[in-house]
mmCIF file of C-alpha atoms in Angstrom:
data_model
loop_
_atom_site.group_PDB
_atom_site.id
_atom_site.type_symbol
_atom_site.label_atom_id
_atom_site.label_comp_id
_atom_site.label_asym_id
_atom_site.label_seq_id
_atom_site.Cartn_x
_atom_site.Cartn_y
_atom_site.Cartn_z
ATOM 1 C CA MET A 356 -0.120 0.116 0.145
ATOM 2 C CA PHE A 357 1.461 3.334 -1.072
ATOM 3 C CA LEU A 358 4.711 2.113 -1.956
ATOM 4 C CA LYS A 359 5.321 3.600 -4.966
ATOM 5 C CA HIS A 360 4.739 6.875 -6.840
ATOM 6 C CA ILE A 361 5.152 8.401 -3.356
ATOM 7 C CA ASP A 362 5.919 11.940 -4.647
ATOM 8 C CA LEU A 363 2.638 11.417 -6.557
ATOM 9 C CA ILE A 364 0.944 10.762 -3.548
ATOM 10 C CA LYS A 365 2.251 13.313 -0.944
ATOM 11 C CA GLY A 366 1.212 15.949 -3.953
ATOM 12 C CA LEU A 367 -2.060 14.679 -4.097
ATOM 13 C CA TYR A 368 -2.190 14.488 -0.058
ATOM 14 C CA TYR A 369 -1.448 18.199 -0.169
ATOM 15 C CA ASN A 370 -3.723 20.097 -2.066
ATOM 16 C CA LYS A 371 -6.971 17.465 -2.135
ATOM 17 C CA THR A 372 -7.177 17.474 -6.091
ATOM 18 C CA ALA A 373 -4.853 18.376 -9.016
ATOM 19 C CA SER A 374 -4.685 17.988 -12.963
ATOM 20 C CA LEU A 375 -1.650 15.640 -14.221
ATOM 21 C CA ASN A 376 0.093 19.490 -15.327
ATOM 22 C CA ASP A 377 -0.187 20.334 -11.528
ATOM 23 C CA LEU A 378 1.636 16.697 -10.238
ATOM 24 C CA SER A 379 4.209 17.221 -13.105
ATOM 25 C CA ILE A 380 5.066 21.243 -11.420
ATOM 26 C CA TYR A 381 4.858 20.157 -8.132
ATOM 27 C CA THR A 382 6.646 16.982 -8.306
ATOM 28 C CA GLY A 383 9.234 17.925 -10.901
ATOM 29 C CA ARG A 384 8.168 14.754 -12.975
ATOM 30 C CA SER A 385 7.666 14.894 -16.551
ATOM 31 C CA ILE A 386 4.185 14.623 -18.240
ATOM 32 C CA PRO A 387 5.317 11.094 -19.705
ATOM 33 C CA TYR A 388 5.773 9.989 -16.247
ATOM 34 C CA VAL A 389 2.777 11.622 -14.019
ATOM 35 C CA THR A 390 0.831 10.292 -16.902
ATOM 36 C CA LYS A 391 2.024 6.398 -16.263
ATOM 37 C CA GLY A 392 2.288 7.419 -12.093
ATOM 38 C CA ILE A 393 -1.648 8.071 -11.724
ATOM 39 C CA ALA A 394 -2.461 5.588 -14.169
ATOM 40 C CA ASP A 395 -0.279 2.939 -11.825
ATOM 41 C CA LEU A 396 -2.401 4.820 -8.457
ATOM 42 C CA MET A 397 -6.081 3.728 -10.123
ATOM 43 C CA LYS A 398 -4.916 0.595 -11.166
ATOM 44 C CA LEU A 399 -3.989 0.155 -7.294
ATOM 45 C CA ASP A 400 -7.428 1.728 -6.273
ATOM 46 C CA ILE A 401 -5.525 4.371 -4.775
ATOM 47 C CA VAL A 402 -6.168 7.230 -6.439
ATOM 48 C CA LYS A 403 -9.420 8.283 -8.487
ATOM 49 C CA GLU A 404 -10.455 10.800 -10.824
ATOM 50 C CA VAL A 405 -12.800 13.469 -9.570
ATOM 51 C CA GLY A 406 -13.638 15.978 -12.512
ATOM 52 C CA ILE A 407 -13.373 18.185 -15.069
ATOM 53 C CA ARG A 408 -11.572 21.253 -14.933
ATOM 54 C CA ALA A 409 -12.624 24.434 -16.574
ATOM 55 C CA SER A 410 -10.256 25.088 -19.448
ATOM 56 C CA SER A 411 -8.932 28.524 -21.019
ATOM 57 C CA GLY A 412 -8.264 27.336 -24.351
ATOM 58 C CA GLY A 413 -8.197 23.384 -25.703
ATOM 59 C CA ARG A 414 -8.638 20.101 -23.602
ATOM 60 C CA LYS A 415 -10.096 19.935 -20.374
ATOM 61 C CA PRO A 416 -7.768 19.139 -17.745
ATOM 62 C CA ALA A 417 -9.294 16.131 -15.490
ATOM 63 C CA THR A 418 -8.354 16.237 -11.897
ATOM 64 C CA TYR A 419 -7.284 13.534 -9.260
ATOM 65 C CA SER A 420 -7.377 12.997 -5.851
ATOM 66 C CA LEU A 421 -6.670 9.814 -3.180
ATOM 67 C CA ILE A 422 -8.919 7.209 -2.103
ATOM 68 C CA ALA A 423 -10.142 8.856 1.284
ATOM 69 C CA ASP A 424 -10.374 5.293 2.671
ATOM 70 C CA THR A 425 -7.519 3.361 1.325
ATOM 71 C CA GLY A 426 -5.121 3.685 4.211
ATOM 72 C CA PHE A 427 -4.967 5.778 7.672
ATOM 73 C CA ILE A 428 -2.813 7.732 9.834
ATOM 74 C CA LEU A 429 -2.541 7.636 13.530
ATOM 75 C CA SER A 430 -1.573 11.286 15.022
ATOM 76 C CA VAL A 431 -0.283 11.534 18.558
ATOM 77 C CA ALA A 432 -0.191 14.739 19.740
ATOM 78 C CA MET A 433 1.529 14.836 22.854
ATOM 79 C CA ASN A 434 2.440 17.812 25.538
ATOM 80 C CA GLN A 435 3.961 17.517 28.776
ATOM 81 C CA PHE A 436 0.526 16.469 30.291
ATOM 82 C CA LEU A 437 -2.044 15.511 27.890
ATOM 83 C CA THR A 438 -1.667 13.467 25.177
ATOM 84 C CA ARG A 439 -4.143 13.206 21.891
ATOM 85 C CA ILE A 440 -4.891 11.264 19.675
ATOM 86 C CA VAL A 441 -7.003 10.944 16.373
ATOM 87 C CA ILE A 442 -7.009 8.992 12.880
ATOM 88 C CA VAL A 443 -6.881 10.637 9.496
ATOM 89 C CA ASN A 444 -7.564 9.287 6.213
ATOM 90 C CA MET A 445 -6.332 10.142 2.935
ATOM 91 C CA ASN A 446 -8.514 13.377 2.265
ATOM 92 C CA ASN A 447 -6.577 14.852 5.320
ATOM 93 C CA GLU A 448 -9.968 13.933 7.422
ATOM 94 C CA PHE A 449 -10.523 13.067 10.967
ATOM 95 C CA VAL A 450 -11.920 10.068 11.185
ATOM 96 C CA GLY A 451 -13.887 10.524 14.627
ATOM 97 C CA GLU A 452 -13.127 12.621 17.065
ATOM 98 C CA VAL A 453 -9.848 13.474 18.903
ATOM 99 C CA GLN A 454 -9.322 11.349 22.085
ATOM 100 C CA GLU A 455 -7.658 12.695 24.713
ATOM 101 C CA PHE A 456 -5.961 11.394 27.262
ATOM 102 C CA GLU A 457 -4.051 12.543 30.904
ATOM 103 C CA LEU A 458 -0.740 11.525 30.713
ATOM 104 C CA LYS A 459 2.328 13.114 32.059
ATOM 105 C CA LEU A 460 5.625 12.823 30.653
ATOM 106 C CA GLY A 461 7.889 14.505 33.364
ATOM 107 C CA ASP A 462 9.094 12.064 36.373
ATOM 108 C CA ASN A 463 6.865 8.897 34.883
ATOM 109 C CA LYS A 464 8.103 5.478 34.393
ATOM 110 C CA ASP A 465 4.849 4.449 33.504
ATOM 111 C CA ALA A 466 4.569 6.993 30.645
ATOM 112 C CA ILE A 467 5.743 4.971 27.540
ATOM 113 C CA HIS A 468 3.758 1.977 28.509
ATOM 114 C CA SER A 469 0.817 4.611 28.914
ATOM 115 C CA LEU A 470 1.388 5.785 25.265
ATOM 116 C CA ILE A 471 1.000 2.338 24.021
ATOM 117 C CA ALA A 472 -1.852 1.562 26.171
ATOM 118 C CA CYS A 473 -3.771 4.545 24.768
ATOM 119 C CA ILE A 474 -2.338 3.935 20.946
ATOM 120 C CA LYS A 475 -3.678 0.707 21.028
ATOM 121 C CA ALA A 476 -7.392 1.035 22.437
ATOM 122 C CA VAL A 477 -7.679 4.334 19.513
ATOM 123 C CA VAL A 478 -6.630 1.434 16.959
ATOM 124 C CA VAL A 479 -9.299 -1.204 18.555
ATOM 125 C CA ASN A 480 -11.653 1.008 19.511
ATOM 126 C CA SER A 481 -11.686 2.255 15.895
ATOM 127 C CA GLY A 482 -13.015 -0.845 14.772
ATOM 128 C CA LEU A 483 -10.459 -0.933 11.223
ATOM 129 C CA ALA A 484 -8.232 -3.512 10.271
ATOM 130 C CA GLN A 485 -4.616 -2.437 11.170
ATOM 131 C CA ASP A 486 -3.452 -3.701 8.135
ATOM 132 C CA LYS A 487 -5.325 -0.028 7.343
ATOM 133 C CA PHE A 488 -2.505 1.872 9.242
ATOM 134 C CA LEU A 489 0.199 3.463 7.334
ATOM 135 C CA ALA A 490 1.996 4.631 10.127
ATOM 136 C CA ILE A 491 1.881 6.950 13.784
ATOM 137 C CA GLY A 492 2.772 10.046 13.671
ATOM 138 C CA ILE A 493 3.989 11.116 16.986
ATOM 139 C CA THR A 494 4.950 14.658 18.106
ATOM 140 C CA MET A 495 6.340 15.513 21.791
ATOM 141 C CA PRO A 496 7.866 18.601 23.193
ATOM 142 C CA GLY A 497 11.838 17.596 23.818
ATOM 143 C CA PHE A 498 15.019 17.340 21.884
ATOM 144 C CA ILE A 499 14.303 15.088 19.757
ATOM 145 C CA ASP A 500 16.407 13.469 17.361
ATOM 146 C CA ALA A 501 13.927 12.648 14.548
ATOM 147 C CA PHE A 502 16.840 10.828 12.732
ATOM 148 C CA LEU A 503 17.802 7.849 15.166
ATOM 149 C CA GLY A 504 13.657 7.780 16.799
ATOM 150 C CA ASN A 505 14.594 9.160 20.065
ATOM 151 C CA ASN A 506 13.767 11.991 22.570
ATOM 152 C CA LEU A 507 16.506 12.592 24.453
ATOM 153 C CA SER A 508 14.252 14.299 27.090
ATOM 154 C CA PHE A 509 11.346 12.085 27.603
ATOM 155 C CA LEU A 510 10.272 8.832 26.850
ATOM 156 C CA LYS A 511 13.971 7.106 27.233
ATOM 157 C CA VAL A 512 13.744 3.447 26.944
ATOM 158 C CA PRO A 513 16.488 0.888 27.421
ATOM 159 C CA GLU A 514 18.873 -0.497 24.819
ATOM 160 C CA GLU A 515 16.498 0.604 21.767
ATOM 161 C CA THR A 516 15.373 3.180 19.875
ATOM 162 C CA LEU A 517 11.927 4.859 20.994
ATOM 163 C CA VAL A 518 10.555 4.152 17.404
ATOM 164 C CA THR A 519 11.452 0.928 17.885
ATOM 165 C CA TYR A 520 10.209 0.028 20.925
ATOM 166 C CA ILE A 521 6.425 1.798 20.366
ATOM 167 C CA ALA A 522 6.562 0.193 16.955
ATOM 168 C CA LYS A 523 7.480 -3.402 18.135
ATOM 169 C CA HIS A 524 4.496 -2.741 21.056
ATOM 170 C CA ALA A 525 2.356 -0.392 19.188
ATOM 171 C CA GLY A 526 2.507 -3.532 15.408
ATOM 172 C CA LEU A 527 2.721 -0.616 13.232
ATOM 173 C CA PRO A 528 5.438 1.642 11.744
ATOM 174 C CA VAL A 529 6.399 4.878 13.965
ATOM 175 C CA PHE A 530 7.618 7.951 13.409
ATOM 176 C CA ILE A 531 8.502 10.930 15.364
ATOM 177 C CA GLU A 532 9.343 14.472 15.641
ATOM 178 C CA ASN A 533 9.520 17.232 17.818
ATOM 179 C CA ASP A 534 6.172 19.410 18.674
ATOM 180 C CA SER A 535 7.214 22.748 16.972
ATOM 181 C CA THR A 536 9.365 21.734 14.267
ATOM 182 C CA ALA A 537 5.479 19.332 12.971
ATOM 183 C CA ILE A 538 3.468 22.611 13.856
ATOM 184 C CA ALA A 539 6.022 24.524 11.053
ATOM 185 C CA LEU A 540 5.406 21.579 8.881
ATOM 186 C CA ALA A 541 1.602 21.750 9.222
ATOM 187 C CA GLU A 542 1.651 25.087 8.925
ATOM 188 C CA GLN A 543 3.383 25.488 5.459
ATOM 189 C CA LYS A 544 1.232 22.233 3.985
ATOM 190 C CA PHE A 545 -2.078 23.609 5.622
ATOM 191 C CA GLY A 546 -1.898 26.730 7.505
ATOM 192 C CA LEU A 547 -1.832 30.746 6.041
ATOM 193 C CA PRO A 548 -0.350 31.186 2.327
ATOM 194 C CA ILE A 549 2.299 33.508 4.193
ATOM 195 C CA ALA A 550 4.026 30.897 5.963
ATOM 196 C CA ARG A 551 5.166 28.460 2.929
ATOM 197 C CA ASN A 552 8.734 30.170 2.416
ATOM 198 C CA ASN A 553 10.199 32.093 4.784
ATOM 199 C CA SER A 554 8.780 32.526 8.286
ATOM 200 C CA MET A 555 9.009 31.660 11.941
ATOM 201 C CA ILE A 556 6.076 29.717 13.522
ATOM 202 C CA ILE A 557 5.915 30.199 16.847
ATOM 203 C CA ASN A 558 4.555 26.958 18.826
ATOM 204 C CA LEU A 559 2.520 29.079 21.658
ATOM 205 C CA GLY A 560 2.268 25.980 24.700
ATOM 206 C CA TRP A 561 3.762 25.063 28.166
ATOM 207 C CA GLY A 562 6.860 26.152 26.614
ATOM 208 C CA VAL A 563 7.560 28.537 23.793
ATOM 209 C CA GLY A 564 8.359 26.835 21.265
ATOM 210 C CA LEU A 565 9.721 27.722 17.460
ATOM 211 C CA GLY A 566 9.834 25.955 14.283
ATOM 212 C CA MET A 567 11.646 27.776 11.494
ATOM 213 C CA ILE A 568 10.656 27.339 7.390
ATOM 214 C CA ILE A 569 13.647 29.104 5.375
ATOM 215 C CA ASN A 570 14.022 29.118 1.485
ATOM 216 C CA LYS A 571 10.670 26.425 2.055
ATOM 217 C CA GLU A 572 12.710 24.079 3.766
ATOM 218 C CA ILE A 573 12.345 23.092 7.608
ATOM 219 C CA PHE A 574 15.365 24.587 9.464
ATOM 220 C CA LYS A 575 16.486 22.189 12.063
ATOM 221 C CA GLY A 576 19.890 23.319 12.872
ATOM 222 C CA HIS A 577 23.549 21.138 12.591
ATOM 223 C CA SER A 578 22.066 18.957 15.295
ATOM 224 C CA GLY A 579 18.714 18.820 15.050
ATOM 225 C CA PHE A 580 18.120 20.558 17.956
ATOM 226 C CA ALA A 581 17.821 24.393 16.505
ATOM 227 C CA GLY A 582 14.463 26.605 17.299
ATOM 228 C CA GLU A 583 14.608 26.148 21.246
ATOM 229 C CA PHE A 584 13.317 29.818 20.926
ATOM 230 C CA SER A 585 11.513 29.356 24.925
ATOM 231 C CA HIS A 586 15.131 29.610 26.170
ATOM 232 C CA LEU A 587 16.355 32.467 25.012
ATOM 233 C CA PRO A 588 17.909 34.071 28.574
ATOM 234 C CA LEU A 589 15.697 37.357 28.139
ATOM 235 C CA HIS A 590 14.666 38.005 32.215
ATOM 236 C CA LYS A 591 17.271 38.638 34.949
ATOM 237 C CA ASN A 592 13.962 37.727 37.513
ATOM 238 C CA GLY A 593 15.694 34.102 39.184
ATOM 239 C CA LYS A 594 12.583 32.392 38.263
ATOM 240 C CA LEU A 595 14.186 28.030 37.475
ATOM 241 C CA CYS A 596 13.243 27.183 34.001
ATOM 242 C CA SER A 597 12.493 23.414 33.339
ATOM 243 C CA CYS A 598 15.938 23.835 31.299
ATOM 244 C CA GLY A 599 18.082 23.711 34.711
ATOM 245 C CA LYS A 600 18.610 27.585 33.496
ATOM 246 C CA GLN A 601 16.838 31.111 35.189
ATOM 247 C CA GLY A 602 15.918 33.668 33.569
ATOM 248 C CA CYS A 603 14.692 31.901 30.246
ATOM 249 C CA LEU A 604 12.023 33.563 28.069
ATOM 250 C CA GLU A 605 9.569 30.284 28.895
ATOM 251 C CA THR A 606 9.148 31.250 32.823
ATOM 252 C CA GLU A 607 7.604 34.934 31.658
ATOM 253 C CA ALA A 608 5.528 34.184 28.454
ATOM 254 C CA SER A 609 4.246 30.182 28.800
ATOM 255 C CA LEU A 610 1.135 29.272 29.556
ATOM 256 C CA LEU A 611 2.874 27.604 32.953
ATOM 257 C CA ALA A 612 4.309 30.929 33.316
ATOM 258 C CA ILE A 613 0.350 32.282 32.477
ATOM 259 C CA GLU A 614 -0.845 29.964 35.121
ATOM 260 C CA ALA A 615 1.144 31.090 38.092
ATOM 261 C CA LYS A 616 0.950 34.749 37.486
ATOM 262 C CA ALA A 617 -3.059 34.140 37.618
ATOM 263 C CA ALA A 618 -2.975 31.945 41.057
ATOM 264 C CA GLU A 619 -0.708 34.747 42.118
ATOM 265 C CA GLY A 620 -2.580 37.354 41.618
ATOM 266 C CA LEU A 621 -5.713 36.059 42.844
ATOM 267 C CA LYS A 622 -3.881 35.204 45.770
ATOM 268 C CA GLN A 623 -3.167 38.696 46.972
ATOM 269 C CA GLY A 624 -6.815 40.334 45.902
ATOM 270 C CA GLN A 625 -6.943 40.397 42.373
ATOM 271 C CA VAL A 626 -10.974 40.628 40.913
ATOM 272 C CA SER A 627 -11.784 38.650 38.198
ATOM 273 C CA SER A 628 -14.310 35.909 37.138
ATOM 274 C CA LEU A 629 -11.188 33.596 37.282
ATOM 275 C CA LEU A 630 -12.392 33.408 41.240
ATOM 276 C CA LYS A 631 -15.080 31.002 40.337
ATOM 277 C CA TYR A 632 -12.675 28.438 39.522
ATOM 278 C CA ASP A 633 -11.018 26.624 42.511
ATOM 279 C CA THR A 634 -7.977 25.513 40.736
ATOM 280 C CA VAL A 635 -6.960 28.103 38.041
ATOM 281 C CA SER A 636 -5.818 26.068 34.467
ATOM 282 C CA ALA A 637 -4.275 27.459 31.053
ATOM 283 C CA ASP A 638 -7.898 26.701 29.856
ATOM 284 C CA ASN A 639 -9.622 29.124 31.979
ATOM 285 C CA ILE A 640 -7.350 32.050 31.545
ATOM 286 C CA ILE A 641 -8.082 31.466 27.747
ATOM 287 C CA ASP A 642 -11.591 30.930 28.463
ATOM 288 C CA GLU A 643 -11.862 34.165 30.622
ATOM 289 C CA ALA A 644 -9.548 36.361 28.403
ATOM 290 C CA LEU A 645 -11.950 35.294 25.436
ATOM 291 C CA LYS A 646 -15.101 36.637 27.296
ATOM 292 C CA GLY A 647 -13.163 40.039 28.333
ATOM 293 C CA ASP A 648 -11.846 39.226 31.635
ATOM 294 C CA ALA A 649 -9.570 42.717 32.499
ATOM 295 C CA PHE A 650 -6.862 40.808 34.817
ATOM 296 C CA ALA A 651 -7.090 37.559 32.220
ATOM 297 C CA ILE A 652 -6.115 40.233 29.406
ATOM 298 C CA LYS A 653 -3.904 41.333 31.138
ATOM 299 C CA ILE A 654 -1.657 38.473 32.160
ATOM 300 C CA ILE A 655 -1.447 37.340 28.660
ATOM 301 C CA ALA A 656 -0.989 41.213 27.116
ATOM 302 C CA GLU A 657 2.426 40.809 29.563
ATOM 303 C CA ALA A 658 3.387 37.163 28.185
ATOM 304 C CA ALA A 659 2.539 38.568 24.764
ATOM 305 C CA TYR A 660 5.006 41.121 25.390
ATOM 306 C CA PHE A 661 7.953 39.646 26.489
ATOM 307 C CA ILE A 662 7.117 37.279 23.645
ATOM 308 C CA GLY A 663 7.561 40.093 21.036
ATOM 309 C CA GLN A 664 11.028 40.985 22.946
ATOM 310 C CA GLY A 665 12.349 37.237 21.628
ATOM 311 C CA LEU A 666 10.979 38.210 18.359
ATOM 312 C CA ALA A 667 12.921 41.612 17.808
ATOM 313 C CA ILE A 668 15.527 38.938 18.442
ATOM 314 C CA LEU A 669 14.975 36.793 15.439
ATOM 315 C CA LEU A 670 14.047 39.539 13.669
ATOM 316 C CA HIS A 671 16.971 40.636 13.411
ATOM 317 C CA LEU A 672 18.282 37.370 12.587
ATOM 318 C CA MET A 673 16.494 36.139 10.247
ATOM 319 C CA ASN A 674 14.154 38.654 8.817
ATOM 320 C CA PRO A 675 11.345 36.343 8.079
ATOM 321 C CA GLU A 676 8.516 36.981 5.286
ATOM 322 C CA SER A 677 5.995 35.813 8.184
ATOM 323 C CA ILE A 678 5.481 35.069 11.967
ATOM 324 C CA ILE A 679 2.624 32.636 13.040
ATOM 325 C CA LEU A 680 1.297 32.429 15.877
ATOM 326 C CA SER A 681 0.374 28.552 16.488
ATOM 327 C CA GLY A 682 0.025 25.684 19.070
ATOM 328 C CA LYS A 683 -2.607 25.494 22.009
ATOM 329 C CA GLY A 684 -2.442 29.300 22.818
ATOM 330 C CA SER A 685 -3.055 30.460 19.275
ATOM 331 C CA VAL A 686 -6.745 29.977 20.167
ATOM 332 C CA ILE A 687 -6.674 33.459 22.240
ATOM 333 C CA GLY A 688 -6.336 34.731 18.752
ATOM 334 C CA LYS A 689 -5.857 38.630 18.048
ATOM 335 C CA LEU A 690 -5.503 39.222 21.946
ATOM 336 C CA TRP A 691 -1.583 38.418 21.039
ATOM 337 C CA LEU A 692 -1.349 40.839 18.664
ATOM 338 C CA SER A 693 -1.182 44.518 19.376
ATOM 339 C CA PRO A 694 1.081 43.490 22.559
ATOM 340 C CA ILE A 695 3.151 41.566 20.604
ATOM 341 C CA GLN A 696 3.603 44.005 17.816
ATOM 342 C CA GLN A 697 3.924 46.893 20.138
ATOM 343 C CA ALA A 698 7.183 44.936 21.484
ATOM 344 C CA MET A 699 8.508 44.443 18.144
ATOM 345 C CA ASN A 700 7.807 47.951 17.071
ATOM 346 C CA GLU A 701 9.932 49.073 20.135
ATOM 347 C CA HIS A 702 12.828 47.224 19.363
ATOM 348 C CA CYS A 703 13.286 46.069 15.956
ATOM 349 C CA ILE A 704 14.615 47.995 13.596
ATOM 350 C CA PRO A 705 11.638 49.573 11.493
ATOM 351 C CA HIS A 706 13.071 48.057 8.299
ATOM 352 C CA LEU A 707 12.289 44.625 9.785
ATOM 353 C CA THR A 708 9.470 45.083 11.416
ATOM 354 C CA THR A 709 7.342 46.728 8.169
ATOM 355 C CA TYR A 710 8.414 43.271 5.895
ATOM 356 C CA THR A 711 7.218 41.068 7.857
ATOM 357 C CA GLN A 712 3.663 39.652 8.761
ATOM 358 C CA LEU A 713 2.425 38.846 12.532
ATOM 359 C CA ALA A 714 -0.848 36.859 12.144
ATOM 360 C CA VAL A 715 -2.124 34.120 14.047
ATOM 361 C CA SER A 716 -2.602 30.502 12.713
ATOM 362 C CA ASN A 717 -5.718 29.098 11.448
ATOM 363 C CA LEU A 718 -4.859 25.733 12.007
ATOM 364 C CA GLY A 719 -6.360 26.067 15.823
ATOM 365 C CA ASN A 720 -4.981 23.781 18.243
ATOM 366 C CA ASN A 721 -5.176 21.192 15.361
ATOM 367 C CA ALA A 722 -1.620 21.974 13.979
ATOM 368 C CA GLN A 723 -0.053 19.508 16.137
ATOM 369 C CA LEU A 724 -2.247 16.809 14.967
ATOM 370 C CA LEU A 725 -2.084 17.757 11.200
ATOM 371 C CA GLY A 726 1.935 17.508 12.247
ATOM 372 C CA GLY A 727 1.701 13.790 13.362
ATOM 373 C CA VAL A 728 0.040 13.867 9.442
ATOM 374 C CA THR A 729 2.887 15.874 8.011
ATOM 375 C CA THR A 730 5.698 13.647 9.347
ATOM 376 C CA VAL A 731 4.416 10.239 8.089
ATOM 377 C CA ILE A 732 3.097 12.148 4.741
ATOM 378 C CA GLU A 733 7.144 13.426 4.617
ATOM 379 C CA ASN A 734 8.544 10.094 5.453
ATOM 380 C CA LEU A 735 6.801 7.396 3.425
ATOM 381 C CA TYR A 736 9.615 6.559 1.725
ATOM 382 C CA LYS A 737 11.282 4.769 3.918
ATOM 383 C CA LEU A 738 8.473 2.424 3.934
ATOM 384 C CA ASN A 739 10.268 1.793 1.023
ATOM 385 C CA PRO A 740 13.338 3.085 0.303
ATOM 386 C CA GLN A 741 13.364 1.720 -3.562
ATOM 387 C CA ALA A 742 9.918 3.159 -4.151
ATOM 388 C CA ASN A 743 10.998 6.113 -6.479
ATOM 389 C CA ILE A 744 14.463 5.744 -7.227
ATOM 390 C CA SER A 745 14.117 2.762 -10.698
ATOM 391 C CA GLU A 746 11.588 4.927 -11.832
ATOM 392 C CA PRO A 747 12.342 7.293 -14.690
ATOM 393 C CA THR A 748 12.315 10.737 -14.521
#
């Protein structure tokens, strides 16, 4: 399944529908190659013709798409406290509801076993045959060695790689990626057009992650660990960061920091609708900010300003076309934009801010789940490394 003409499959997956000419441009392959490839995939019942496009002259081109239920991907989006899992078909559509599981990553020796149990439960409860699944795409925080298949921060297993261990127990191929890098992939493939070429994708979550798209490619750096935006040493606040250092951006601008500031403010007598909650969570703060609570908005605005200070550094170094706010916290939407823009204006050379667009993702809280799907699609060739090598150009 899906072991031939992977370049064409990727083109159809990311574009939903495409003509032969579209696919030729997307893949850089000749029209004869694309024509034969699509014919092969139609014989395998992987691709179907879906319509005829209007023509500006000459023969009207046929358009094609992948057949949705010929294969499925299991996307697993993890943060430090919660794991979300969804099944996605070959038209990039969620099949059923997103399943959520409380799963703490830090200081939890049973985390790997809990994760495998969650994965197996979703597959079994789906009613789909296991051989219909192409692979599992797992995205998570931490220092990810995607090449070897290990997370150097969480879910360590003895004597074998993380992907080997999960694949052995789940019975499916596994690919892993850092959550912020995966979100950047999702934004590039499915998000706003301004995210495709040169863009900084900010993952607003329990940390403040960064995925970088440079010249249309994901940039990971020499060792694969580029993008640790959360750990810019911006503050002299003496606060200990999760990385063990003090004063990182994360200590003032993450959702964890926002939660801590809300709790402290309420303890000191701050008037807010947040008082109705026994324990204030990031979700509570987001909900009340969206309803107009002044204290919740103030805390978010302060965090956003600090993020803008960090972005000023990125602007001077990278000069991106766009900055996209994505991840869990992006559902706050436009509340982020003004304080971030204010900080960038105050700390940046004007020429840099003038030509960089700041926007909120249109993918919302699904960005990381889509990143898991994209991680699988980008690695399909690993399921059969010979799939395209011998085919003529």
